[in-house]
């Protein structure tokens, strides 16, 4: 594995900026979760209306609009495949190549999505379908950083001091706030790096809540790309109010 990492690092180093313009890039949009923390009384959070459009439609439109995205794969529950195919038709999404069923955890859904991307894909961007305020700019900045560094993650600098606690809830450590980032998505990988990372994670029985953790444990450097504080994920019902307020503020700015 050491020599594999060295080879990838060498390839990245030898690419001159002019050769780095564009690589076939696929977005894998993860929308197969059950939204336990959000609650399901009003349906799954990825389909919850945000300013009258399903959250997932906001997400898909942002990726459709990015000139760096060539293809999109949607991962959802078996029972929602048809609903997602309707979005593709109704909203004229031209880049979606497949809609397929996810797995029992996020990592399994991501792997199934990855297995379905085109053979042409050199880079793959994993994104939470429920992170519906992502913008074309956030997507493009993260992809460009991945073209340069191999792996890049949209992230927000922490405004609060983070405490690492022990199992009993006592603070053990307070990392320097200037070094603390909150990881969001998209998380973009050179496809070969992700393939190696997911293969070794499965072999070692590792389950991760974040895609880039899999690459970190193999020693790949993961570039943090500042995306500000608007790239929120619908996690609890309160997030709907925050998301709608952010969208309204963006619309007002445009007028
Ligand atoms: N996800 C997925 N497949 C899973 C679990 C999660 O595709 N088996 C997706 C979710 O649909 C979501 C994203 O991964 O867009 C981030 O996950 P999270 O916010 O944890 O969503 P849920 O797992 O649905 O919510 P919860 O953890 O509260 O149950
Ligand atoms: Mg979850």
PDB file of C-alpha atoms and ligand atoms in Angstrom:
ATOM      1  CA  UNK A   1       0.000   0.000   0.000  1.00  0.00           C
ATOM      2  CA  UNK A   2       2.965   2.329   0.745  1.00  0.00           C
ATOM      3  CA  UNK A   3       4.186   2.175  -2.851  1.00  0.00           C
ATOM      4  CA  UNK A   4       0.644   2.720  -4.149  1.00  0.00           C
ATOM      5  CA  UNK A   5       0.398   5.947  -2.110  1.00  0.00           C
ATOM      6  CA  UNK A   6       3.803   7.055  -3.368  1.00  0.00           C
ATOM      7  CA  UNK A   7       2.753   6.417  -6.989  1.00  0.00           C
ATOM      8  CA  UNK A   8      -0.413   8.496  -6.613  1.00  0.00           C
ATOM      9  CA  UNK A   9       1.555  11.286  -4.904  1.00  0.00           C
ATOM     10  CA  UNK A  10       4.083  11.235  -7.762  1.00  0.00           C
ATOM     11  CA  UNK A  11       1.343  11.407 -10.400  1.00  0.00           C
ATOM     12  CA  UNK A  12      -0.233  14.430  -8.632  1.00  0.00           C
ATOM     13  CA  UNK A  13       3.142  16.183  -8.327  1.00  0.00           C
ATOM     14  CA  UNK A  14       3.925  15.746 -11.999  1.00  0.00           C
ATOM     15  CA  UNK A  15       0.663  17.150 -13.296  1.00  0.00           C
ATOM     16  CA  UNK A  16       1.341  20.702 -14.413  1.00  0.00           C
ATOM     17  CA  UNK A  17      -1.379  23.310 -13.779  1.00  0.00           C
ATOM     18  CA  UNK A  18      -2.271  23.425 -17.485  1.00  0.00           C
ATOM     19  CA  UNK A  19      -2.876  19.675 -17.514  1.00  0.00           C
ATOM     20  CA  UNK A  20      -5.045  19.905 -14.438  1.00  0.00           C
ATOM     21  CA  UNK A  21      -7.985  21.640 -16.106  1.00  0.00           C
ATOM     22  CA  UNK A  22     -10.666  18.988 -16.059  1.00  0.00           C
ATOM     23  CA  UNK A  23     -11.123  15.326 -15.282  1.00  0.00           C
ATOM     24  CA  UNK A  24     -14.313  13.334 -15.720  1.00  0.00           C
ATOM     25  CA  UNK A  25     -16.001  13.820 -12.342  1.00  0.00           C
ATOM     26  CA  UNK A  26     -19.037  12.015 -10.967  1.00  0.00           C
ATOM     27  CA  UNK A  27     -21.180  13.117  -8.020  1.00  0.00           C
ATOM     28  CA  UNK A  28     -22.609  10.340  -5.856  1.00  0.00           C
ATOM     29  CA  UNK A  29     -25.615  11.815  -4.047  1.00  0.00           C
ATOM     30  CA  UNK A  30     -26.471   9.904  -0.878  1.00  0.00           C
ATOM     31  CA  UNK A  31     -30.164   9.893  -0.074  1.00  0.00           C
ATOM     32  CA  UNK A  32     -30.828   6.412   1.331  1.00  0.00           C
ATOM     33  CA  UNK A  33     -30.935   7.272   5.059  1.00  0.00           C
ATOM     34  CA  UNK A  34     -33.881   6.883   7.434  1.00  0.00           C
ATOM     35  CA  UNK A  35     -33.586  10.255   9.175  1.00  0.00           C
ATOM     36  CA  UNK A  36     -33.959   8.973  12.747  1.00  0.00           C
ATOM     37  CA  UNK A  37     -32.980  12.300  14.316  1.00  0.00           C
ATOM     38  CA  UNK A  38     -35.292  14.269  12.011  1.00  0.00           C
ATOM     39  CA  UNK A  39     -38.275  11.999  12.634  1.00  0.00           C
ATOM     40  CA  UNK A  40     -40.379  10.483   9.877  1.00  0.00           C
ATOM     41  CA  UNK A  41     -43.850  11.840  10.691  1.00  0.00           C
ATOM     42  CA  UNK A  42     -43.649  14.072   7.599  1.00  0.00           C
ATOM     43  CA  UNK A  43     -41.747  11.647   5.398  1.00  0.00           C
ATOM     44  CA  UNK A  44     -37.987  11.301   4.922  1.00  0.00           C
ATOM     45  CA  UNK A  45     -35.917  14.468   5.436  1.00  0.00           C
ATOM     46  CA  UNK A  46     -34.240  14.214   2.015  1.00  0.00           C
ATOM     47  CA  UNK A  47     -37.680  14.763   0.427  1.00  0.00           C
ATOM     48  CA  UNK A  48     -38.942  17.369   2.900  1.00  0.00           C
ATOM     49  CA  UNK A  49     -40.032  20.572   1.126  1.00  0.00           C
ATOM     50  CA  UNK A  50     -37.655  23.505   1.591  1.00  0.00           C
ATOM     51  CA  UNK A  51     -39.254  26.667   0.196  1.00  0.00           C
ATOM     52  CA  UNK A  52     -41.704  24.321  -1.586  1.00  0.00           C
ATOM     53  CA  UNK A  53     -39.117  22.130  -3.398  1.00  0.00           C
ATOM     54  CA  UNK A  54     -37.975  18.737  -2.045  1.00  0.00           C
ATOM     55  CA  UNK A  55     -34.591  19.097  -0.292  1.00  0.00           C
ATOM     56  CA  UNK A  56     -33.008  16.591  -2.671  1.00  0.00           C
ATOM     57  CA  UNK A  57     -34.073  18.644  -5.702  1.00  0.00           C
ATOM     58  CA  UNK A  58     -32.152  21.679  -4.360  1.00  0.00           C
ATOM     59  CA  UNK A  59     -29.114  19.421  -3.957  1.00  0.00           C
ATOM     60  CA  UNK A  60     -29.375  17.876  -7.435  1.00  0.00           C
ATOM     61  CA  UNK A  61     -29.815  21.277  -9.106  1.00  0.00           C
ATOM     62  CA  UNK A  62     -26.596  22.603  -7.545  1.00  0.00           C
ATOM     63  CA  UNK A  63     -24.610  19.642  -8.933  1.00  0.00           C
ATOM     64  CA  UNK A  64     -26.358  19.835 -12.303  1.00  0.00           C
ATOM     65  CA  UNK A  65     -25.234  23.490 -12.491  1.00  0.00           C
ATOM     66  CA  UNK A  66     -21.557  22.773 -11.824  1.00  0.00           C
ATOM     67  CA  UNK A  67     -19.513  22.726 -15.025  1.00  0.00           C
ATOM     68  CA  UNK A  68     -17.023  20.392 -13.306  1.00  0.00           C
ATOM     69  CA  UNK A  69     -19.627  17.645 -12.798  1.00  0.00           C
ATOM     70  CA  UNK A  70     -20.046  15.255 -15.744  1.00  0.00           C
ATOM     71  CA  UNK A  71     -22.287  12.621 -14.202  1.00  0.00           C
ATOM     72  CA  UNK A  72     -24.531  12.093 -11.177  1.00  0.00           C
ATOM     73  CA  UNK A  73     -25.530   8.858  -9.451  1.00  0.00           C
ATOM     74  CA  UNK A  74     -28.398   9.008  -6.950  1.00  0.00           C
ATOM     75  CA  UNK A  75     -28.438   6.473  -4.110  1.00  0.00           C
ATOM     76  CA  UNK A  76     -31.796   6.171  -2.369  1.00  0.00           C
ATOM     77  CA  UNK A  77     -34.104   3.644  -0.766  1.00  0.00           C
ATOM     78  CA  UNK A  78     -35.488   0.962  -3.084  1.00  0.00           C
ATOM     79  CA  UNK A  79     -38.980   2.365  -2.472  1.00  0.00           C
ATOM     80  CA  UNK A  80     -37.907   5.897  -3.519  1.00  0.00           C
ATOM     81  CA  UNK A  81     -36.152   5.053  -6.793  1.00  0.00           C
ATOM     82  CA  UNK A  82     -39.243   5.893  -8.848  1.00  0.00           C
ATOM     83  CA  UNK A  83     -39.740   9.196  -7.010  1.00  0.00           C
ATOM     84  CA  UNK A  84     -36.134  10.189  -7.777  1.00  0.00           C
ATOM     85  CA  UNK A  85     -36.555   9.220 -11.435  1.00  0.00           C
ATOM     86  CA  UNK A  86     -39.557  11.554 -11.544  1.00  0.00           C
ATOM     87  CA  UNK A  87     -37.353  14.411 -10.216  1.00  0.00           C
ATOM     88  CA  UNK A  88     -34.865  13.708 -12.999  1.00  0.00           C
ATOM     89  CA  UNK A  89     -37.624  14.075 -15.601  1.00  0.00           C
ATOM     90  CA  UNK A  90     -39.568  16.942 -14.030  1.00  0.00           C
ATOM     91  CA  UNK A  91     -36.522  19.109 -13.338  1.00  0.00           C
ATOM     92  CA  UNK A  92     -34.671  18.311 -16.565  1.00  0.00           C
ATOM     93  CA  UNK A  93     -31.605  16.844 -14.825  1.00  0.00           C
ATOM     94  CA  UNK A  94     -29.403  15.731 -17.702  1.00  0.00           C
ATOM     95  CA  UNK A  95     -26.394  14.410 -15.786  1.00  0.00           C
ATOM     96  CA  UNK A  96     -28.089  11.644 -13.781  1.00  0.00           C
ATOM     97  CA  UNK A  97     -26.944   8.287 -15.178  1.00  0.00           C
ATOM     98  CA  UNK A  98     -28.362   5.978 -12.490  1.00  0.00           C
ATOM     99  CA  UNK A  99     -30.715   5.871  -9.534  1.00  0.00           C
ATOM    100  CA  UNK A 100     -30.039   2.874  -7.312  1.00  0.00           C
ATOM    101  CA  UNK A 101     -30.762   1.402  -3.891  1.00  0.00           C
ATOM    102  CA  UNK A 102     -28.453   2.182  -0.957  1.00  0.00           C
ATOM    103  CA  UNK A 103     -27.366   0.034   1.973  1.00  0.00           C
ATOM    104  CA  UNK A 104     -27.867  -0.167   5.719  1.00  0.00           C
ATOM    105  CA  UNK A 105     -25.277   2.511   6.584  1.00  0.00           C
ATOM    106  CA  UNK A 106     -23.814   5.537   4.825  1.00  0.00           C
ATOM    107  CA  UNK A 107     -20.544   3.821   3.932  1.00  0.00           C
ATOM    108  CA  UNK A 108     -22.400   0.946   2.234  1.00  0.00           C
ATOM    109  CA  UNK A 109     -24.587   3.421   0.313  1.00  0.00           C
ATOM    110  CA  UNK A 110     -21.454   5.331  -0.763  1.00  0.00           C
ATOM    111  CA  UNK A 111     -19.773   2.133  -1.932  1.00  0.00           C
ATOM    112  CA  UNK A 112     -22.810   1.062  -3.954  1.00  0.00           C
ATOM    113  CA  UNK A 113     -22.897   4.490  -5.575  1.00  0.00           C
ATOM    114  CA  UNK A 114     -19.160   4.322  -6.300  1.00  0.00           C
ATOM    115  CA  UNK A 115     -19.550   0.889  -7.924  1.00  0.00           C
ATOM    116  CA  UNK A 116     -22.107   2.397 -10.329  1.00  0.00           C
ATOM    117  CA  UNK A 117     -20.079   5.380 -11.592  1.00  0.00           C
ATOM    118  CA  UNK A 118     -18.888   5.454 -15.193  1.00  0.00           C
ATOM    119  CA  UNK A 119     -15.552   3.800 -16.024  1.00  0.00           C
ATOM    120  CA  UNK A 120     -14.523   7.227 -17.301  1.00  0.00           C
ATOM    121  CA  UNK A 121     -14.688   8.802 -13.819  1.00  0.00           C
ATOM    122  CA  UNK A 122     -11.289  10.014 -12.591  1.00  0.00           C
ATOM    123  CA  UNK A 123     -12.746  11.878  -9.585  1.00  0.00           C
ATOM    124  CA  UNK A 124     -15.798  11.127  -7.456  1.00  0.00           C
ATOM    125  CA  UNK A 125     -17.605  13.639  -5.221  1.00  0.00           C
ATOM    126  CA  UNK A 126     -19.687  12.155  -2.403  1.00  0.00           C
ATOM    127  CA  UNK A 127     -22.447  14.421  -1.134  1.00  0.00           C
ATOM    128  CA  UNK A 128     -25.198  14.120   1.486  1.00  0.00           C
ATOM    129  CA  UNK A 129     -28.529  14.472  -0.299  1.00  0.00           C
ATOM    130  CA  UNK A 130     -29.877  16.150   2.847  1.00  0.00           C
ATOM    131  CA  UNK A 131     -27.187  18.867   2.607  1.00  0.00           C
ATOM    132  CA  UNK A 132     -29.422  20.879   0.326  1.00  0.00           C
ATOM    133  CA  UNK A 133     -27.924  24.383   0.583  1.00  0.00           C
ATOM    134  CA  UNK A 134     -24.693  23.442  -1.149  1.00  0.00           C
ATOM    135  CA  UNK A 135     -23.833  25.878  -3.945  1.00  0.00           C
ATOM    136  CA  UNK A 136     -22.105  25.491  -7.279  1.00  0.00           C
ATOM    137  CA  UNK A 137     -19.230  27.541  -5.896  1.00  0.00           C
ATOM    138  CA  UNK A 138     -18.715  25.226  -2.886  1.00  0.00           C
ATOM    139  CA  UNK A 139     -18.812  22.208  -5.217  1.00  0.00           C
ATOM    140  CA  UNK A 140     -16.342  23.696  -7.717  1.00  0.00           C
ATOM    141  CA  UNK A 141     -13.884  24.900  -5.056  1.00  0.00           C
ATOM    142  CA  UNK A 142     -13.764  21.450  -3.468  1.00  0.00           C
ATOM    143  CA  UNK A 143     -13.388  19.633  -6.799  1.00  0.00           C
ATOM    144  CA  UNK A 144     -10.548  21.943  -7.908  1.00  0.00           C
ATOM    145  CA  UNK A 145      -8.725  21.288  -4.625  1.00  0.00           C
ATOM    146  CA  UNK A 146      -9.138  17.520  -5.175  1.00  0.00           C
ATOM    147  CA  UNK A 147      -7.696  17.835  -8.705  1.00  0.00           C
ATOM    148  CA  UNK A 148      -4.653  19.372  -7.064  1.00  0.00           C
ATOM    149  CA  UNK A 149      -4.308  17.325  -3.864  1.00  0.00           C
ATOM    150  CA  UNK A 150      -6.075  13.993  -4.533  1.00  0.00           C
ATOM    151  CA  UNK A 151      -8.684  14.297  -1.763  1.00  0.00           C
ATOM    152  CA  UNK A 152     -10.558  17.424  -0.638  1.00  0.00           C
ATOM    153  CA  UNK A 153     -13.411  18.062   1.778  1.00  0.00           C
ATOM    154  CA  UNK A 154     -15.767  21.029   2.060  1.00  0.00           C
ATOM    155  CA  UNK A 155     -15.445  22.187   5.655  1.00  0.00           C
ATOM    156  CA  UNK A 156     -16.202  25.039   8.014  1.00  0.00           C
ATOM    157  CA  UNK A 157     -13.716  26.482  10.490  1.00  0.00           C
ATOM    158  CA  UNK A 158     -15.054  25.908  13.988  1.00  0.00           C
ATOM    159  CA  UNK A 159     -16.335  29.040  15.675  1.00  0.00           C
ATOM    160  CA  UNK A 160     -16.512  27.267  19.030  1.00  0.00           C
ATOM    161  CA  UNK A 161     -13.790  25.605  21.055  1.00  0.00           C
ATOM    162  CA  UNK A 162     -14.114  21.860  20.662  1.00  0.00           C
ATOM    163  CA  UNK A 163     -13.765  19.561  23.704  1.00  0.00           C
ATOM    164  CA  UNK A 164     -12.719  15.939  23.371  1.00  0.00           C
ATOM    165  CA  UNK A 165     -14.399  14.113  26.273  1.00  0.00           C
ATOM    166  CA  UNK A 166     -13.869  10.692  27.817  1.00  0.00           C
ATOM    167  CA  UNK A 167     -16.616   8.057  27.989  1.00  0.00           C
ATOM    168  CA  UNK A 168     -17.942   9.630  31.212  1.00  0.00           C
ATOM    169  CA  UNK A 169     -18.327  13.069  29.660  1.00  0.00           C
ATOM    170  CA  UNK A 170     -15.271  14.708  31.261  1.00  0.00           C
ATOM    171  CA  UNK A 171     -13.174  16.954  29.064  1.00  0.00           C
ATOM    172  CA  UNK A 172      -9.838  15.361  28.195  1.00  0.00           C
ATOM    173  CA  UNK A 173      -8.504  17.782  25.652  1.00  0.00           C
ATOM    174  CA  UNK A 174      -9.253  21.140  24.010  1.00  0.00           C
ATOM    175  CA  UNK A 175      -7.573  21.295  20.595  1.00  0.00           C
ATOM    176  CA  UNK A 176      -6.391  24.721  19.410  1.00  0.00           C
ATOM    177  CA  UNK A 177      -9.517  26.214  17.812  1.00  0.00           C
ATOM    178  CA  UNK A 178      -7.559  27.515  14.834  1.00  0.00           C
ATOM    179  CA  UNK A 179      -6.847  23.925  13.830  1.00  0.00           C
ATOM    180  CA  UNK A 180     -10.445  22.680  14.181  1.00  0.00           C
ATOM    181  CA  UNK A 181     -12.614  22.230  11.090  1.00  0.00           C
ATOM    182  CA  UNK A 182     -16.125  20.796  10.820  1.00  0.00           C
ATOM    183  CA  UNK A 183     -16.281  18.362   7.912  1.00  0.00           C
ATOM    184  CA  UNK A 184     -19.187  18.704   5.475  1.00  0.00           C
ATOM    185  CA  UNK A 185     -19.703  17.438   1.957  1.00  0.00           C
ATOM    186  CA  UNK A 186     -18.892  17.260  -0.934  1.00  0.00           C
ATOM    187  CA  UNK A 187     -15.895  15.048  -0.174  1.00  0.00           C
ATOM    188  CA  UNK A 188     -14.022  14.581  -3.424  1.00  0.00           C
ATOM    189  CA  UNK A 189     -11.534  11.809  -4.226  1.00  0.00           C
ATOM    190  CA  UNK A 190      -9.361  10.708  -7.058  1.00  0.00           C
ATOM    191  CA  UNK A 191     -11.285   7.509  -7.901  1.00  0.00           C
ATOM    192  CA  UNK A 192      -8.208   5.263  -7.452  1.00  0.00           C
ATOM    193  CA  UNK A 193      -7.642   6.642  -3.947  1.00  0.00           C
ATOM    194  CA  UNK A 194     -11.256   6.002  -2.908  1.00  0.00           C
ATOM    195  CA  UNK A 195     -11.151   2.489  -4.377  1.00  0.00           C
ATOM    196  CA  UNK A 196      -8.049   1.651  -2.315  1.00  0.00           C
ATOM    197  CA  UNK A 197      -9.469   3.338   0.802  1.00  0.00           C
ATOM    198  CA  UNK A 198     -12.816   1.563   0.738  1.00  0.00           C
ATOM    199  CA  UNK A 199     -11.249  -1.789  -0.092  1.00  0.00           C
ATOM    200  CA  UNK A 200      -8.847  -1.646   2.881  1.00  0.00           C
ATOM    201  CA  UNK A 201     -11.546  -0.303   5.231  1.00  0.00           C
ATOM    202  CA  UNK A 202     -13.777  -3.268   4.414  1.00  0.00           C
ATOM    203  CA  UNK A 203     -10.912  -5.701   4.807  1.00  0.00           C
ATOM    204  CA  UNK A 204     -10.116  -4.167   8.234  1.00  0.00           C
ATOM    205  CA  UNK A 205     -13.786  -4.018   9.305  1.00  0.00           C
ATOM    206  CA  UNK A 206     -13.810  -0.197   9.596  1.00  0.00           C
ATOM    207  CA  UNK A 207     -17.139   1.680   9.429  1.00  0.00           C
ATOM    208  CA  UNK A 208     -16.805   5.455   9.082  1.00  0.00           C
ATOM    209  CA  UNK A 209     -19.343   8.290   9.282  1.00  0.00           C
ATOM    210  CA  UNK A 210     -17.246  10.382   6.919  1.00  0.00           C
ATOM    211  CA  UNK A 211     -15.808   9.319   3.553  1.00  0.00           C
ATOM    212  CA  UNK A 212     -12.439  11.028   3.915  1.00  0.00           C
ATOM    213  CA  UNK A 213     -11.622   9.183   7.187  1.00  0.00           C
ATOM    214  CA  UNK A 214     -11.061   6.121   5.010  1.00  0.00           C
ATOM    215  CA  UNK A 215      -8.347   7.895   3.017  1.00  0.00           C
ATOM    216  CA  UNK A 216      -6.740   9.486   6.102  1.00  0.00           C
ATOM    217  CA  UNK A 217      -6.166   6.107   7.684  1.00  0.00           C
ATOM    218  CA  UNK A 218      -4.125   5.067   4.637  1.00  0.00           C
ATOM    219  CA  UNK A 219      -1.953   8.161   4.992  1.00  0.00           C
ATOM    220  CA  UNK A 220      -3.433  10.264   2.179  1.00  0.00           C
ATOM    221  CA  UNK A 221      -3.498  13.998   2.821  1.00  0.00           C
ATOM    222  CA  UNK A 222      -6.988  15.455   2.824  1.00  0.00           C
ATOM    223  CA  UNK A 223      -7.286  19.141   1.901  1.00  0.00           C
ATOM    224  CA  UNK A 224      -9.869  21.190   3.836  1.00  0.00           C
ATOM    225  CA  UNK A 225     -11.757  23.674   1.654  1.00  0.00           C
ATOM    226  CA  UNK A 226     -13.568  26.487   3.493  1.00  0.00           C
ATOM    227  CA  UNK A 227     -17.272  26.458   2.543  1.00  0.00           C
ATOM    228  CA  UNK A 228     -18.589  28.922   5.152  1.00  0.00           C
ATOM    229  CA  UNK A 229     -21.479  28.236   7.516  1.00  0.00           C
ATOM    230  CA  UNK A 230     -24.380  27.872   5.075  1.00  0.00           C
ATOM    231  CA  UNK A 231     -23.687  24.319   3.917  1.00  0.00           C
ATOM    232  CA  UNK A 232     -25.984  22.823   6.547  1.00  0.00           C
ATOM    233  CA  UNK A 233     -27.477  19.324   6.540  1.00  0.00           C
ATOM    234  CA  UNK A 234     -31.075  18.664   7.528  1.00  0.00           C
ATOM    235  CA  UNK A 235     -30.488  16.682  10.711  1.00  0.00           C
ATOM    236  CA  UNK A 236     -33.245  17.757  13.136  1.00  0.00           C
ATOM    237  CA  UNK A 237     -36.579  19.501  12.310  1.00  0.00           C
ATOM    238  CA  UNK A 238     -35.177  22.925  13.368  1.00  0.00           C
ATOM    239  CA  UNK A 239     -32.808  22.787  10.431  1.00  0.00           C
ATOM    240  CA  UNK A 240     -35.779  23.343   8.091  1.00  0.00           C
ATOM    241  CA  UNK A 241     -36.276  26.878   9.484  1.00  0.00           C
ATOM    242  CA  UNK A 242     -32.565  27.639   9.177  1.00  0.00           C
ATOM    243  CA  UNK A 243     -32.416  26.298   5.609  1.00  0.00           C
ATOM    244  CA  UNK A 244     -35.464  28.299   4.515  1.00  0.00           C
ATOM    245  CA  UNK A 245     -34.094  31.492   6.098  1.00  0.00           C
ATOM    246  CA  UNK A 246     -30.741  31.062   4.326  1.00  0.00           C
ATOM    247  CA  UNK A 247     -32.486  30.477   0.969  1.00  0.00           C
ATOM    248  CA  UNK A 248     -34.671  33.570   1.450  1.00  0.00           C
ATOM    249  CA  UNK A 249     -31.606  35.680   2.288  1.00  0.00           C
ATOM    250  CA  UNK A 250     -29.880  34.415  -0.892  1.00  0.00           C
ATOM    251  CA  UNK A 251     -32.945  35.288  -2.997  1.00  0.00           C
ATOM    252  CA  UNK A 252     -33.124  38.793  -1.495  1.00  0.00           C
ATOM    253  CA  UNK A 253     -29.444  39.337  -2.251  1.00  0.00           C
ATOM    254  CA  UNK A 254     -30.091  38.449  -5.906  1.00  0.00           C
ATOM    255  CA  UNK A 255     -32.930  41.004  -6.273  1.00  0.00           C
TER     256      UNK A 255
HETATM  257  N1  LIG B   1     -27.432   8.004   3.977  1.00  0.00           N
HETATM  258  C1  LIG B   1     -27.495   7.017   2.997  1.00  0.00           C
HETATM  259  N2  LIG B   1     -27.586   5.695   3.361  1.00  0.00           N
HETATM  260  C2  LIG B   1     -27.631   5.339   4.659  1.00  0.00           C
HETATM  261  C3  LIG B   1     -27.546   6.330   5.665  1.00  0.00           C
HETATM  262  C4  LIG B   1     -27.437   7.665   5.287  1.00  0.00           C
HETATM  263  O1  LIG B   1     -27.465   7.336   1.805  1.00  0.00           O
HETATM  264  N3  LIG B   1     -27.763   4.056   4.960  1.00  0.00           N
HETATM  265  C5  LIG B   1     -27.417   9.418   3.567  1.00  0.00           C
HETATM  266  C6  LIG B   1     -28.609  10.214   4.130  1.00  0.00           C
HETATM  267  O2  LIG B   1     -29.754  10.072   3.281  1.00  0.00           O
HETATM  268  C7  LIG B   1     -28.069  11.634   4.188  1.00  0.00           C
HETATM  269  C8  LIG B   1     -26.570  11.447   4.323  1.00  0.00           C
HETATM  270  O3  LIG B   1     -26.291  10.069   4.087  1.00  0.00           O
HETATM  271  O4  LIG B   1     -28.330  12.382   3.018  1.00  0.00           O
HETATM  272  C9  LIG B   1     -26.081  11.883   5.694  1.00  0.00           C
HETATM  273  O5  LIG B   1     -26.573  11.033   6.687  1.00  0.00           O
HETATM  274  P1  LIG B   1     -27.410  11.456   7.964  1.00  0.00           P
HETATM  275  O6  LIG B   1     -27.540  12.925   8.075  1.00  0.00           O
HETATM  276  O7  LIG B   1     -26.892  10.679   9.133  1.00  0.00           O
HETATM  277  O8  LIG B   1     -28.877  10.949   7.538  1.00  0.00           O
HETATM  278  P2  LIG B   1     -29.703   9.748   8.141  1.00  0.00           P
HETATM  279  O9  LIG B   1     -28.821   8.580   8.387  1.00  0.00           O
HETATM  280  O10 LIG B   1     -30.876   9.580   7.231  1.00  0.00           O
HETATM  281  O11 LIG B   1     -30.220  10.383   9.518  1.00  0.00           O
HETATM  282  P3  LIG B   1     -30.070   9.765  10.998  1.00  0.00           P
HETATM  283  O12 LIG B   1     -28.592   9.494  11.215  1.00  0.00           O
HETATM  284  O13 LIG B   1     -30.618  10.827  11.895  1.00  0.00           O
HETATM  285  O14 LIG B   1     -30.885   8.513  11.006  1.00  0.00           O
HETATM  286 MG1  LIG B   2     -27.167   8.700   9.788  1.00  0.00          MG
END
